[in-house]
């Protein structure tokens, strides 16, 4: 079964636009769980422009599904993750001022940095996941670093899917097979949507988890949050 983890950063962005507490990030997260989400993802950034440290602390004791914290492993992020102890940490190589993640790790160049982090987080009982592209060698280096899972960066798939779905999925199927043969779990995320999610799942049914934010929250404007989550889960049947 592929779990749906809802990334709630966009909810925090909307709240931050006015300075009050509307929409309430914690309430939305709990409602996502109530409506069937099997996980909640947050991506705290150093400038707290989306999710704040205080959100992370508020969410931790209340969530009943899997809590995934993703981000660049700065000293502040590492400290926060070790204090909060989410179920999973996903390491992303994005610069502090980046709008959104736009590549996976060069796991070969950063092998020793990542290996140390896998040990630190693994030792704290937190499942580790490294955000990677479809390059098989870099996936092998994620395994060498000791990652429990990788998260495939799916933006290239989402971009090509509308014009050539077969070509779009092909490198992801190869990468997903490599991940499986290396004994790691498999997550995927970035630009997944109601348009492209089902096809990805049909071709890679052994996906453990997808993490979806932007499109899901945008769809909720039209469909409502409950119906939207149901529709995304239908793609993962
Ligand atoms: N996975 C990672 C590692 C991300 O950085 C993001 C964006 O914050 C997502 C998944 C979700 O991407 P999207 O918002 O396009 O669904």
CSV table of N, CA and C and ligand atoms in Angstrom, one decimal, residues 7 9-10 41 43 45 68 70-71 90-92 94 99-102 131 151-154 188-193 211-216, ligand 1:
chain,number,residue,atom,x,y,z
A,7,UNK,N,1.8,17.4,2.4
A,7,UNK,CA,2.8,18.4,2.8
A,7,UNK,C,1.9,19.7,3.1
A,9,UNK,N,3.0,22.7,4.0
A,9,UNK,CA,3.7,24.0,4.0
A,9,UNK,C,2.8,25.1,3.4
A,10,UNK,N,2.0,24.8,2.3
A,10,UNK,CA,1.2,25.8,1.7
A,10,UNK,C,0.1,26.4,2.6
A,41,UNK,N,3.6,15.9,6.1
A,41,UNK,CA,5.0,16.3,5.9
A,41,UNK,C,5.1,17.9,6.1
A,43,UNK,N,8.2,21.1,5.9
A,43,UNK,CA,9.5,21.4,5.4
A,43,UNK,C,9.9,22.8,6.0
A,45,UNK,N,11.9,25.9,6.9
A,45,UNK,CA,13.1,26.5,6.3
A,45,UNK,C,13.7,27.5,7.3
A,68,UNK,N,6.6,13.3,8.8
A,68,UNK,CA,7.8,13.4,8.0
A,68,UNK,C,8.3,14.8,8.0
A,70,UNK,N,11.1,17.2,6.3
A,70,UNK,CA,12.1,17.3,5.2
A,70,UNK,C,12.8,18.7,5.3
A,71,UNK,N,14.0,18.7,4.8
A,71,UNK,CA,14.7,19.9,4.8
A,71,UNK,C,16.2,19.7,4.5
A,90,UNK,N,13.6,13.5,5.8
A,90,UNK,CA,13.9,13.4,4.4
A,90,UNK,C,14.9,14.6,4.1
A,91,UNK,N,16.1,14.2,3.7
A,91,UNK,CA,17.1,15.3,3.5
A,91,UNK,C,17.1,15.8,2.1
A,92,UNK,N,17.0,17.1,2.0
A,92,UNK,CA,16.9,17.7,0.7
A,92,UNK,C,18.0,18.7,0.5
A,94,UNK,N,18.4,21.7,-0.7
A,94,UNK,CA,18.1,23.0,-1.2
A,94,UNK,C,18.7,24.1,-0.4
A,99,UNK,N,13.0,28.7,-3.8
A,99,UNK,CA,11.6,28.7,-3.8
A,99,UNK,C,11.1,27.3,-3.4
A,100,UNK,N,11.6,26.3,-4.1
A,100,UNK,CA,11.3,24.9,-3.7
A,100,UNK,C,12.4,24.1,-4.2
A,101,UNK,N,12.5,22.8,-3.7
A,101,UNK,CA,13.6,21.9,-4.1
A,101,UNK,C,13.6,21.7,-5.6
A,102,UNK,N,14.7,21.7,-6.2
A,102,UNK,CA,14.8,21.5,-7.6
A,102,UNK,C,15.8,20.5,-8.1
A,131,UNK,N,16.6,12.5,-0.7
A,131,UNK,CA,15.9,13.0,-1.9
A,131,UNK,C,16.9,12.9,-3.1
A,151,UNK,N,13.7,9.3,-1.6
A,151,UNK,CA,12.6,9.9,-2.2
A,151,UNK,C,12.9,10.3,-3.6
A,152,UNK,N,12.3,9.8,-4.6
A,152,UNK,CA,12.6,10.2,-6.0
A,152,UNK,C,12.0,11.6,-6.3
A,153,UNK,N,12.8,12.4,-6.9
A,153,UNK,CA,12.4,13.8,-7.2
A,153,UNK,C,11.6,13.7,-8.5
A,154,UNK,N,10.3,13.9,-8.5
A,154,UNK,CA,9.5,13.6,-9.6
A,154,UNK,C,9.1,14.7,-10.5
A,188,UNK,N,8.3,9.1,-3.1
A,188,UNK,CA,8.4,10.0,-4.3
A,188,UNK,C,7.7,11.3,-4.0
A,189,UNK,N,8.1,12.3,-4.6
A,189,UNK,CA,7.4,13.6,-4.4
A,189,UNK,C,8.0,14.7,-5.3
A,190,UNK,N,7.2,15.7,-5.5
A,190,UNK,CA,7.4,16.9,-6.2
A,190,UNK,C,6.5,17.0,-7.5
A,191,UNK,N,5.6,17.9,-7.5
A,191,UNK,CA,4.7,18.1,-8.6
A,191,UNK,C,3.8,16.9,-9.0
A,192,UNK,N,3.6,16.0,-8.0
A,192,UNK,CA,2.7,14.9,-8.3
A,192,UNK,C,1.3,15.5,-8.1
A,193,UNK,N,0.3,15.0,-8.9
A,193,UNK,CA,-1.0,15.7,-8.9
A,193,UNK,C,-2.0,14.6,-9.3
A,211,UNK,N,4.6,12.1,-1.2
A,211,UNK,CA,4.5,13.3,-0.4
A,211,UNK,C,4.1,14.5,-1.3
A,212,UNK,N,2.9,15.0,-1.1
A,212,UNK,CA,2.3,15.9,-2.0
A,212,UNK,C,1.8,17.2,-1.3
A,213,UNK,N,2.1,18.3,-1.9
A,213,UNK,CA,1.7,19.6,-1.3
A,213,UNK,C,1.0,20.5,-2.2
A,214,UNK,N,1.7,21.1,-3.2
A,214,UNK,CA,1.2,22.2,-4.0
A,214,UNK,C,-0.1,21.9,-4.7
A,215,UNK,N,-0.1,20.8,-5.5
A,215,UNK,CA,-1.2,20.5,-6.3
A,215,UNK,C,-2.4,20.1,-5.4
A,216,UNK,N,-2.1,19.3,-4.4
A,216,UNK,CA,-3.2,18.9,-3.5
A,216,UNK,C,-3.9,20.0,-2.8
B,1,LIG,N1,9.2,16.3,-1.5
B,1,LIG,C1,10.1,17.2,-1.3
B,1,LIG,C2,11.5,16.7,-0.8
B,1,LIG,C3,9.9,18.5,-1.4
B,1,LIG,O1,10.8,19.4,-1.1
B,1,LIG,C4,8.6,19.0,-1.7
B,1,LIG,C5,8.3,20.4,-1.8
B,1,LIG,O2,8.4,21.0,-0.6
B,1,LIG,C6,7.6,18.0,-2.0
B,1,LIG,C7,7.9,16.6,-1.9
B,1,LIG,C8,6.2,18.3,-2.4
B,1,LIG,O3,6.2,18.9,-3.6
B,1,LIG,P1,4.8,19.5,-4.2
B,1,LIG,O4,4.5,20.7,-3.3
B,1,LIG,O5,5.2,19.9,-5.6
B,1,LIG,O6,3.8,18.5,-4.1
